[in-house]
Amino acid sequence: LFSSITGFRVLLGDMGAGKTSLVLRFVKGQFHEYQESTIGAAFFTQVLSLNEATVKFDVWDTAGQERYHSLAPMYYRGAAAAVVVYDITSMDSFQKAKKWVQELQRQGNPKLIMFLVANKADLEEKRRVDNEMGEQYAKENGLSFMETSAKTAQNVNELFYEIAKRVVKA
Ligand code: GTP
């Protein structure tokens, strides 16, 4: 049995949270210390095989800079899943992540599968957002939660695998 499930995934989050780095780690197995800030949005595809299906990931990596905020609905409106990313070393990025969740709850597809991702887990000594804070917020809002590091690859494949599983089930 071979079935292909398409549908867009979208990455949202504050500038510098690590959206591009997460998707590059997943798609190319690469990490760049000096990753350039995304302009507008970038598109990536990757195929992932689950037991029961082959999932084609079409990922829109949106730009986190405030001046691009108004473009975001174009990318999340048709999305099957959204990943809201924050940086564990920045409380500000966590606050921004909550704003994205609220916006998606108000304006996004009601069946949207949402993940809250706490990235840069390798920077434990600079942590400003406790794991429990992210976990608690995710729980209260019905989101899946994961801590990742695009740098060490911690939980990155697991994240995309989880998204694929959730999308297949939906
Ligand atoms: P915008 O495109 O501006 O929205 O940013 P972004 O969310 O796509 O962040 P990006 O992937 O460009 O990463 C920003 C910076 O953080 C880069 O210098 C990355 O190397 C660094 N970075 C990303 N993920 C990690 C991580 O898991 N650990 C560490 N230590 N640094 C990371």
mmCIF file of C-alpha atoms and ligand atoms in Angstrom:
data_model
loop_
_atom_site.group_PDB
_atom_site.id
_atom_site.type_symbol
_atom_site.label_atom_id
_atom_site.label_comp_id
_atom_site.label_asym_id
_atom_site.label_seq_id
_atom_site.Cartn_x
_atom_site.Cartn_y
_atom_site.Cartn_z
ATOM 1 C CA LEU A 1 0.000 0.000 0.000
ATOM 2 C CA PHE A 2 1.378 3.321 -0.983
ATOM 3 C CA SER A 3 -0.411 6.493 -0.313
ATOM 4 C CA SER A 4 0.867 9.962 -0.425
ATOM 5 C CA ILE A 5 -0.520 12.586 1.846
ATOM 6 C CA THR A 6 0.180 16.117 0.906
ATOM 7 C CA GLY A 7 -0.878 19.323 2.533
ATOM 8 C CA PHE A 8 1.191 22.210 3.692
ATOM 9 C CA ARG A 9 2.955 22.538 6.990
ATOM 10 C CA VAL A 10 3.903 25.973 8.180
ATOM 11 C CA LEU A 11 6.575 27.182 10.590
ATOM 12 C CA LEU A 12 5.903 30.341 12.566
ATOM 13 C CA GLY A 13 7.801 32.108 15.312
ATOM 14 C CA ASP A 14 9.912 35.077 16.276
ATOM 15 C CA MET A 15 12.950 36.023 14.212
ATOM 16 C CA GLY A 16 15.968 33.984 15.212
ATOM 17 C CA ALA A 17 13.939 31.270 16.958
ATOM 18 C CA GLY A 18 15.443 28.689 14.607
ATOM 19 C CA LYS A 19 12.699 27.889 12.081
ATOM 20 C CA THR A 20 15.015 27.730 9.069
ATOM 21 C CA SER A 21 17.591 25.778 11.066
ATOM 22 C CA LEU A 22 15.011 23.155 12.084
ATOM 23 C CA VAL A 23 13.825 22.600 8.546
ATOM 24 C CA LEU A 24 17.391 22.526 7.141
ATOM 25 C CA ARG A 25 18.348 19.966 9.778
ATOM 26 C CA PHE A 26 15.358 17.842 8.779
ATOM 27 C CA VAL A 27 15.652 18.220 4.997
ATOM 28 C CA LYS A 28 19.439 18.360 4.494
ATOM 29 C CA GLY A 29 20.956 17.233 7.798
ATOM 30 C CA GLN A 30 22.810 20.543 7.980
ATOM 31 C CA PHE A 31 23.242 23.283 10.573
ATOM 32 C CA HIS A 32 24.785 26.731 10.072
ATOM 33 C CA GLU A 33 25.993 28.863 13.007
ATOM 34 C CA TYR A 34 25.345 31.954 10.869
ATOM 35 C CA GLN A 35 22.012 31.182 9.311
ATOM 36 C CA GLU A 36 20.689 34.176 7.390
ATOM 37 C CA SER A 37 17.348 35.646 8.346
ATOM 38 C CA THR A 38 14.542 34.567 6.013
ATOM 39 C CA ILE A 39 13.084 37.151 3.647
ATOM 40 C CA GLY A 40 9.354 36.687 2.973
ATOM 41 C CA ALA A 41 9.173 32.892 3.199
ATOM 42 C CA ALA A 42 11.067 29.843 1.975
ATOM 43 C CA PHE A 43 9.651 26.601 0.652
ATOM 44 C CA PHE A 44 11.037 23.103 1.306
ATOM 45 C CA THR A 45 9.862 19.615 0.512
ATOM 46 C CA GLN A 46 10.806 16.273 1.997
ATOM 47 C CA VAL A 47 9.350 12.779 1.819
ATOM 48 C CA LEU A 48 8.985 10.736 4.987
ATOM 49 C CA SER A 49 7.956 7.084 5.069
ATOM 50 C CA LEU A 50 5.725 5.821 7.822
ATOM 51 C CA ASN A 51 4.585 2.190 7.970
ATOM 52 C CA GLU A 52 1.167 2.961 6.610
ATOM 53 C CA ALA A 53 1.891 5.836 4.280
ATOM 54 C CA THR A 54 4.405 8.046 2.599
ATOM 55 C CA VAL A 55 4.030 11.615 3.650
ATOM 56 C CA LYS A 56 5.239 14.403 1.449
ATOM 57 C CA PHE A 57 6.109 17.427 3.472
ATOM 58 C CA ASP A 58 5.580 20.781 1.855
ATOM 59 C CA VAL A 59 6.957 23.217 4.357
ATOM 60 C CA TRP A 60 6.603 26.974 4.340
ATOM 61 C CA ASP A 61 9.298 28.501 6.487
ATOM 62 C CA THR A 62 7.977 31.988 7.215
ATOM 63 C CA ALA A 63 10.068 35.031 8.083
ATOM 64 C CA GLY A 64 10.002 35.967 11.761
ATOM 65 C CA GLN A 65 10.757 39.646 11.320
ATOM 66 C CA GLU A 66 7.794 41.810 12.311
ATOM 67 C CA ARG A 67 7.621 43.532 8.927
ATOM 68 C CA TYR A 68 6.630 40.207 7.333
ATOM 69 C CA HIS A 69 3.887 39.426 9.862
ATOM 70 C CA SER A 70 1.072 40.414 7.499
ATOM 71 C CA LEU A 71 2.197 37.758 4.975
ATOM 72 C CA ALA A 72 1.726 34.894 7.432
ATOM 73 C CA PRO A 73 -2.001 34.220 6.790
ATOM 74 C CA MET A 74 -1.170 33.353 3.168
ATOM 75 C CA TYR A 75 0.924 30.489 4.481
ATOM 76 C CA TYR A 76 -1.101 29.238 7.440
ATOM 77 C CA ARG A 77 -4.552 29.455 5.869
ATOM 78 C CA GLY A 78 -4.143 26.309 3.784
ATOM 79 C CA ALA A 79 -1.938 24.486 6.266
ATOM 80 C CA ALA A 80 -2.639 21.036 7.695
ATOM 81 C CA ALA A 81 -0.167 21.560 10.526
ATOM 82 C CA ALA A 82 1.564 24.529 12.097
ATOM 83 C CA VAL A 83 4.748 24.531 14.127
ATOM 84 C CA VAL A 84 5.207 27.543 16.385
ATOM 85 C CA VAL A 85 8.854 27.838 17.376
ATOM 86 C CA TYR A 86 10.454 29.768 20.217
ATOM 87 C CA ASP A 87 13.998 30.009 21.532
ATOM 88 C CA ILE A 88 14.463 28.758 25.124
ATOM 89 C CA THR A 89 17.034 31.526 25.736
ATOM 90 C CA SER A 90 14.506 34.298 24.970
ATOM 91 C CA MET A 91 11.385 35.029 27.023
ATOM 92 C CA ASP A 92 10.433 37.481 24.303
ATOM 93 C CA SER A 93 10.324 34.719 21.706
ATOM 94 C CA PHE A 94 8.086 32.682 24.035
ATOM 95 C CA GLN A 95 5.673 35.635 24.315
ATOM 96 C CA LYS A 96 5.699 35.951 20.507
ATOM 97 C CA ALA A 97 4.986 32.228 20.203
ATOM 98 C CA LYS A 98 1.897 32.643 22.404
ATOM 99 C CA LYS A 99 0.724 35.480 20.145
ATOM 100 C CA TRP A 100 1.055 33.176 17.122
ATOM 101 C CA VAL A 101 -0.934 30.460 18.867
ATOM 102 C CA GLN A 102 -3.705 32.971 19.641
ATOM 103 C CA GLU A 103 -3.730 34.196 16.048
ATOM 104 C CA LEU A 104 -3.938 30.627 14.725
ATOM 105 C CA GLN A 105 -6.730 29.797 17.142
ATOM 106 C CA ARG A 106 -8.699 32.818 15.946
ATOM 107 C CA GLN A 107 -7.931 32.785 12.229
ATOM 108 C CA GLY A 108 -6.434 29.443 11.281
ATOM 109 C CA ASN A 109 -8.095 26.321 9.944
ATOM 110 C CA PRO A 110 -10.147 24.913 12.866
ATOM 111 C CA LYS A 111 -8.711 21.439 12.196
ATOM 112 C CA LEU A 112 -5.150 22.723 12.178
ATOM 113 C CA ILE A 113 -2.716 20.447 14.008
ATOM 114 C CA MET A 114 -0.487 22.645 16.134
ATOM 115 C CA PHE A 115 2.905 22.025 17.674
ATOM 116 C CA LEU A 116 4.735 24.252 20.115
ATOM 117 C CA VAL A 117 8.481 23.801 19.768
ATOM 118 C CA ALA A 118 11.076 24.997 22.269
ATOM 119 C CA ASN A 119 14.256 25.197 20.216
ATOM 120 C CA LYS A 120 17.944 25.706 21.136
ATOM 121 C CA ALA A 121 17.729 23.095 23.892
ATOM 122 C CA ASP A 122 21.534 22.772 23.636
ATOM 123 C CA LEU A 123 21.876 26.232 25.236
ATOM 124 C CA GLU A 124 20.806 25.016 28.676
ATOM 125 C CA GLU A 125 23.129 27.436 30.503
ATOM 126 C CA LYS A 126 21.386 30.401 28.819
ATOM 127 C CA ARG A 127 17.860 29.109 29.350
ATOM 128 C CA ARG A 128 15.227 31.764 30.219
ATOM 129 C CA VAL A 129 12.058 29.719 29.577
ATOM 130 C CA ASP A 130 11.545 26.671 31.787
ATOM 131 C CA ASN A 131 10.515 23.475 30.091
ATOM 132 C CA GLU A 132 7.458 23.387 32.388
ATOM 133 C CA MET A 133 6.257 26.802 31.169
ATOM 134 C CA GLY A 134 6.176 25.635 27.569
ATOM 135 C CA GLU A 135 4.690 22.305 28.471
ATOM 136 C CA GLN A 136 1.983 23.888 30.635
ATOM 137 C CA TYR A 137 1.016 26.435 27.991
ATOM 138 C CA ALA A 138 0.854 23.710 25.330
ATOM 139 C CA LYS A 139 -1.320 21.540 27.541
ATOM 140 C CA GLU A 140 -3.754 24.359 28.325
ATOM 141 C CA ASN A 141 -4.122 25.112 24.630
ATOM 142 C CA GLY A 142 -4.294 21.594 23.261
ATOM 143 C CA LEU A 143 -0.953 21.697 21.439
ATOM 144 C CA SER A 144 1.720 19.050 21.154
ATOM 145 C CA PHE A 145 4.970 20.161 22.761
ATOM 146 C CA MET A 146 8.598 19.295 22.055
ATOM 147 C CA GLU A 147 12.033 20.604 22.981
ATOM 148 C CA THR A 148 14.481 20.496 20.090
ATOM 149 C CA SER A 149 17.931 21.559 19.037
ATOM 150 C CA ALA A 150 18.600 22.169 15.364
ATOM 151 C CA LYS A 151 22.282 22.301 16.325
ATOM 152 C CA THR A 152 22.589 18.854 17.916
ATOM 153 C CA ALA A 153 19.607 17.401 15.985
ATOM 154 C CA GLN A 154 17.880 16.552 19.289
ATOM 155 C CA ASN A 155 14.218 15.678 18.600
ATOM 156 C CA VAL A 156 14.222 17.164 15.091
ATOM 157 C CA ASN A 157 13.392 14.004 13.137
ATOM 158 C CA GLU A 158 11.052 13.033 15.977
ATOM 159 C CA LEU A 159 9.200 16.330 15.559
ATOM 160 C CA PHE A 160 8.570 15.890 11.830
ATOM 161 C CA TYR A 161 7.744 12.221 12.327
ATOM 162 C CA GLU A 162 5.139 13.182 14.978
ATOM 163 C CA ILE A 163 3.641 15.783 12.645
ATOM 164 C CA ALA A 164 3.428 13.192 9.865
ATOM 165 C CA LYS A 165 1.735 10.680 12.167
ATOM 166 C CA ARG A 166 -0.779 13.234 13.381
ATOM 167 C CA VAL A 167 -1.586 14.407 9.857
ATOM 168 C CA VAL A 168 -2.067 10.830 8.611
ATOM 169 C CA LYS A 169 -4.454 10.076 11.481
ATOM 170 C CA ALA A 170 -6.495 13.236 10.979
HETATM 171 P P1 GTP B 1 14.030 34.295 10.814
HETATM 172 O O1 GTP B 1 14.294 33.750 9.460
HETATM 173 O O2 GTP B 1 14.631 35.648 11.027
HETATM 174 O O3 GTP B 1 12.586 34.266 11.206
HETATM 175 O O4 GTP B 1 14.810 33.310 11.875
HETATM 176 P P2 GTP B 1 14.625 31.752 12.107
HETATM 177 O O5 GTP B 1 13.565 31.504 13.114
HETATM 178 O O6 GTP B 1 14.485 31.041 10.807
HETATM 179 O O7 GTP B 1 16.016 31.375 12.798
HETATM 180 P P3 GTP B 1 17.322 30.754 12.110
HETATM 181 O O8 GTP B 1 17.104 29.338 11.769
HETATM 182 O O9 GTP B 1 17.760 31.675 11.038
HETATM 183 O O10 GTP B 1 18.335 30.780 13.338
HETATM 184 C C1 GTP B 1 18.758 31.998 13.964
HETATM 185 C C2 GTP B 1 20.119 31.779 14.622
HETATM 186 O O11 GTP B 1 20.009 30.829 15.681
HETATM 187 C C3 GTP B 1 21.193 31.219 13.658
HETATM 188 O O12 GTP B 1 22.404 31.850 13.931
HETATM 189 C C4 GTP B 1 21.255 29.733 14.002
HETATM 190 O O13 GTP B 1 22.539 29.191 13.803
HETATM 191 C C5 GTP B 1 20.902 29.744 15.494
HETATM 192 N N1 GTP B 1 20.208 28.500 15.901
HETATM 193 C C6 GTP B 1 19.096 27.959 15.337
HETATM 194 N N2 GTP B 1 18.738 26.831 15.970
HETATM 195 C C7 GTP B 1 19.643 26.643 16.960
HETATM 196 C C8 GTP B 1 19.809 25.654 17.977
HETATM 197 O O14 GTP B 1 19.049 24.672 18.109
HETATM 198 N N3 GTP B 1 20.869 25.820 18.837
HETATM 199 C C9 GTP B 1 21.734 26.867 18.743
HETATM 200 N N4 GTP B 1 22.734 26.931 19.630
HETATM 201 N N5 GTP B 1 21.600 27.824 17.808
HETATM 202 C C10 GTP B 1 20.575 27.713 16.922
#
